[in-house]
C-alpha positions as YAML, in Angstrom:
chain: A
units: angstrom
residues:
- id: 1
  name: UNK
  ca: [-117.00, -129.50, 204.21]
- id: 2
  name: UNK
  ca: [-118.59, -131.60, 201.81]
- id: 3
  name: UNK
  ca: [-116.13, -131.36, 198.45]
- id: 4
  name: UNK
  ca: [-118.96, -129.29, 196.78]
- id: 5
  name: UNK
  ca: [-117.34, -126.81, 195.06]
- id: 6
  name: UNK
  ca: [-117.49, -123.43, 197.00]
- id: 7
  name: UNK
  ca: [-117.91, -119.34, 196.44]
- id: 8
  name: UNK
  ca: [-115.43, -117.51, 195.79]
- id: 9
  name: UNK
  ca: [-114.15, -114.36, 197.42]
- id: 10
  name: UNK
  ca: [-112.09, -111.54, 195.79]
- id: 11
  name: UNK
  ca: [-111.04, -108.50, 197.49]
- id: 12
  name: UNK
  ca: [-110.47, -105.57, 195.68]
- id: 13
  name: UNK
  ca: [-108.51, -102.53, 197.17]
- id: 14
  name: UNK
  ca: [-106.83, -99.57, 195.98]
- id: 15
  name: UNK
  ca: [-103.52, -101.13, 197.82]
- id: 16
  name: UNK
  ca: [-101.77, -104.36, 197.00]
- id: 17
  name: UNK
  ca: [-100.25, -104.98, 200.03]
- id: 18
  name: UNK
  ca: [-103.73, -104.38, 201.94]
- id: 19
  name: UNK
  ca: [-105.65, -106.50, 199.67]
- id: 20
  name: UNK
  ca: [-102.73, -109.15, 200.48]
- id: 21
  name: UNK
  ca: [-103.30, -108.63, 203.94]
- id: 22
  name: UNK
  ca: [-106.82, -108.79, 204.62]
- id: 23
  name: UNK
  ca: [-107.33, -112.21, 202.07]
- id: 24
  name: UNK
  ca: [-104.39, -113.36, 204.58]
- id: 25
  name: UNK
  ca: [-105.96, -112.15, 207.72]
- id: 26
  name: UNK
  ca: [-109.76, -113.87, 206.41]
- id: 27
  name: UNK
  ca: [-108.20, -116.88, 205.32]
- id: 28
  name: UNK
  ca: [-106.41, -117.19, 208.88]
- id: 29
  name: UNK
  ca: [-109.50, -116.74, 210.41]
- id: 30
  name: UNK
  ca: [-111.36, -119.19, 208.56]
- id: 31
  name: UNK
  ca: [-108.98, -122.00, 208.63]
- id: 32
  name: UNK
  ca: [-109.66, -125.24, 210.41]
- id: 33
  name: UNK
  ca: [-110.43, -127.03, 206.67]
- id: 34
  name: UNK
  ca: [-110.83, -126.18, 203.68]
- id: 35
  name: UNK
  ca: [-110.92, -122.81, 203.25]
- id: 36
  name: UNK
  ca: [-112.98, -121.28, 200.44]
- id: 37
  name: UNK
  ca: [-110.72, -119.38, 196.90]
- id: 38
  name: UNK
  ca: [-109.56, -116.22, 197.90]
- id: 39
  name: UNK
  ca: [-107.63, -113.43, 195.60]
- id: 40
  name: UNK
  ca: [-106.52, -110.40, 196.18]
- id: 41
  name: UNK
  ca: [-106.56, -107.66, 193.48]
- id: 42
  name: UNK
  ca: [-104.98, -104.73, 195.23]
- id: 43
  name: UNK
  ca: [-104.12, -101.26, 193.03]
- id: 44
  name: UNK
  ca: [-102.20, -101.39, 189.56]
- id: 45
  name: UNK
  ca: [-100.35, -103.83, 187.62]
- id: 46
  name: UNK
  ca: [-97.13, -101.89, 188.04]
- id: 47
  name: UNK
  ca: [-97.72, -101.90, 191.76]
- id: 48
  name: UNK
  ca: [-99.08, -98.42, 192.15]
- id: 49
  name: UNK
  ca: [-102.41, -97.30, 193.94]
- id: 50
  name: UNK
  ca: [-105.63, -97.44, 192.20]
- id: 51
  name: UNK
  ca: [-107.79, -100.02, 191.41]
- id: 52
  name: UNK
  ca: [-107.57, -102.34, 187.91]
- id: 53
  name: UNK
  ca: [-110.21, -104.05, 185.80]
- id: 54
  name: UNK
  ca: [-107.40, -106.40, 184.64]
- id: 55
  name: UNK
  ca: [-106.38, -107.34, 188.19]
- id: 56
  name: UNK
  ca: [-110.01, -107.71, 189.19]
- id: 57
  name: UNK
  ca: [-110.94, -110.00, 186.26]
- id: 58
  name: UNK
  ca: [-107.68, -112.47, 187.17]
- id: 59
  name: UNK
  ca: [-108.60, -112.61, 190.88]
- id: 60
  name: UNK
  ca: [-112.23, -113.74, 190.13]
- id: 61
  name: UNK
  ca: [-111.53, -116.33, 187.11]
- id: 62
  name: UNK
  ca: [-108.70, -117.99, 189.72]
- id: 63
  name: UNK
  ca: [-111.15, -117.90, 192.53]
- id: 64
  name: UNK
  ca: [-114.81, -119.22, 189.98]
- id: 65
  name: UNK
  ca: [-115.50, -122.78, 191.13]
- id: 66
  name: UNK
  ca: [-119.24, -122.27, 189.51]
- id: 67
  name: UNK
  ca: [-121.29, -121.47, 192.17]
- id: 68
  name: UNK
  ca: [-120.88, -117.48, 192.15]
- id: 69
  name: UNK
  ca: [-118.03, -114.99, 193.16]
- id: 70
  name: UNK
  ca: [-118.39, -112.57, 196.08]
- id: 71
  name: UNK
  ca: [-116.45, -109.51, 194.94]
- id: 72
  name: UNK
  ca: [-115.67, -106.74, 198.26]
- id: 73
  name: UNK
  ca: [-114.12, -103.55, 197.58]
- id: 74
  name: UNK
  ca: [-112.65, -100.97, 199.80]
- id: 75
  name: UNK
  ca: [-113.43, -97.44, 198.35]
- id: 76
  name: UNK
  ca: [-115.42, -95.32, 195.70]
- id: 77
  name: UNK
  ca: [-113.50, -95.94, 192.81]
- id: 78
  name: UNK
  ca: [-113.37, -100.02, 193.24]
- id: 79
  name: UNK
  ca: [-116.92, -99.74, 193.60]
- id: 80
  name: UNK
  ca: [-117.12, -98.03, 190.17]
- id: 81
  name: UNK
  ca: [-114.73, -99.95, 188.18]
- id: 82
  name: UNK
  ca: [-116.58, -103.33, 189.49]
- id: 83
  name: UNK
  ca: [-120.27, -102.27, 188.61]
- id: 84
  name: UNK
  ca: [-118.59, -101.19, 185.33]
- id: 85
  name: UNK
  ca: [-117.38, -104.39, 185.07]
- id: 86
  name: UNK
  ca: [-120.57, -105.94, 185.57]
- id: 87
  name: UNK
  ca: [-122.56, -104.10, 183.37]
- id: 88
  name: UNK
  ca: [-120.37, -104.87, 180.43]
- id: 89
  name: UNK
  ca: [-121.13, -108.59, 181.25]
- id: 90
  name: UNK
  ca: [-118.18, -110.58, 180.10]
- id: 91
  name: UNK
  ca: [-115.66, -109.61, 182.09]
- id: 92
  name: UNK
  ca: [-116.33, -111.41, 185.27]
- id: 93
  name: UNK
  ca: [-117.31, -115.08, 185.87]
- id: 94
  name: UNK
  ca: [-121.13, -116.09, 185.96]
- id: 95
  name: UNK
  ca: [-122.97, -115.16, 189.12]
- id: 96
  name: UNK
  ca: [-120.13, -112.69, 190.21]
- id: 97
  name: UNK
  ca: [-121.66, -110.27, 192.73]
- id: 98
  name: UNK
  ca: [-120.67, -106.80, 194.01]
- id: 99
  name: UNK
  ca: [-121.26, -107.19, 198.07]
- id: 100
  name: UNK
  ca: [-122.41, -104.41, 199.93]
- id: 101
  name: UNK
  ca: [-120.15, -104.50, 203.60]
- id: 102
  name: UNK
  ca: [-117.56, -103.51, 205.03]
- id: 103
  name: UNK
  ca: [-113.80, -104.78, 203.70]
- id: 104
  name: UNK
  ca: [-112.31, -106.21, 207.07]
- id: 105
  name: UNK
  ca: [-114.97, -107.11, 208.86]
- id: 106
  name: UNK
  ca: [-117.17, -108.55, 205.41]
- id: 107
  name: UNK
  ca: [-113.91, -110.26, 203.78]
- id: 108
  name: UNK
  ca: [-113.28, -112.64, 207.22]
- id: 109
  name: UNK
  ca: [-117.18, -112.94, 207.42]
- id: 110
  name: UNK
  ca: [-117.20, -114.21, 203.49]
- id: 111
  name: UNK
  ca: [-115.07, -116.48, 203.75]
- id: 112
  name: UNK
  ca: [-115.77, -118.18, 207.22]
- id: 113
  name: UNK
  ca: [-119.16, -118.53, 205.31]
- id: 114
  name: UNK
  ca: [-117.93, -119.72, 202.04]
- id: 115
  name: UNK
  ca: [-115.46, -122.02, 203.61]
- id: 116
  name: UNK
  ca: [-118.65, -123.62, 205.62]
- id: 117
  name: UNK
  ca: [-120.47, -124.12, 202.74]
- id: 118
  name: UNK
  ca: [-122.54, -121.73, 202.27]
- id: 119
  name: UNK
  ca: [-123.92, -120.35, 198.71]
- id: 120
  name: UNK
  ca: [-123.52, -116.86, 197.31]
- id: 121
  name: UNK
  ca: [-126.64, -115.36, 199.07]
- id: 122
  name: UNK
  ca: [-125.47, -116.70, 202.35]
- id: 123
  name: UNK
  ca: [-121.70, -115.18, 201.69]
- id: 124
  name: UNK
  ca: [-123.32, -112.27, 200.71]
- id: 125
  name: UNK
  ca: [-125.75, -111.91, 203.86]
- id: 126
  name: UNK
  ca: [-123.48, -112.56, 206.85]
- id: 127
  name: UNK
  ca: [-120.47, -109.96, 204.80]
- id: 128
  name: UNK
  ca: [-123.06, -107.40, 204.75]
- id: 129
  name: UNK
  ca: [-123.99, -107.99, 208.51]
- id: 130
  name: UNK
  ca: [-120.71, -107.14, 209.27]
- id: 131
  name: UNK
  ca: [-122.00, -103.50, 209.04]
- id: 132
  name: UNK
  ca: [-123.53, -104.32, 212.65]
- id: 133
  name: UNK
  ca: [-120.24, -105.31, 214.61]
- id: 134
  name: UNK
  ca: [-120.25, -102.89, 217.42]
- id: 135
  name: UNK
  ca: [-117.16, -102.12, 218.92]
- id: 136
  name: UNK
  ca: [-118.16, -100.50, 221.88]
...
């Protein structure tokens, strides 16, 4: 890693503790240097399921460095309240982006990519591969 500043990742899940988990898991995965900002913004501020456009906003202002924020969500609603989020235009960093993949699999793929270097389309591109990891 070269000390540029790199992408950021948040995940965004309807559960804290799996949010927690799966920045923990991705960050494991990835580590070996500097690993690239990660935040987790898992359900409600009082620590209930959902998802939360104040917890969202936090995760991805901790996690700017300037060169764009990768922002994966688990289910329907997360994807809702972040393209809300986006369309009102001030509530998330500069070059945030909403990445299409899935949330295990695209989370450890972001930020093995971020941590590497790699800019927002390239974070973007190898989370949304993900969708091709066969298991069988």
């Amino acid at each position: 890693m070269s000390g540029e500043p790199q992408v950021g990742i948040v995940l965004v899940s309807h559960s804290g503790p799996v949010a927690d988990s799966v920045a923990e898991l991705a960050r494991g995965l990835a580590a070996g240097g500097v690993t690239a900002p990660v935040a987790a913004a898992g359900g409600l501020p009082n620590g209930g399921l959902g998802t939360s456009a104040e917890l969202i906003g936090r995760a991805a202002a901790s996690v700017d460095r300037g060169v764009g924020v990768a922002v994966l969500v688990d289910l329907g609603s997360a994807v809702l309240t972040v393209k809300a989020m986006l369309a009102e235009g001030d509530e998330l960093p500069p070059d945030t982006q909403l990445v299409d993949a899935p949330f295990v699999e695209g989370a450890v793929a972001a930020v093995v990519t971020a941590s590497a270097g790699g800019d927002l389309a390239a974070v973007e591109a190898a989370a949304s591969e993900a969708y091709g990891y066969r298991k069988t």
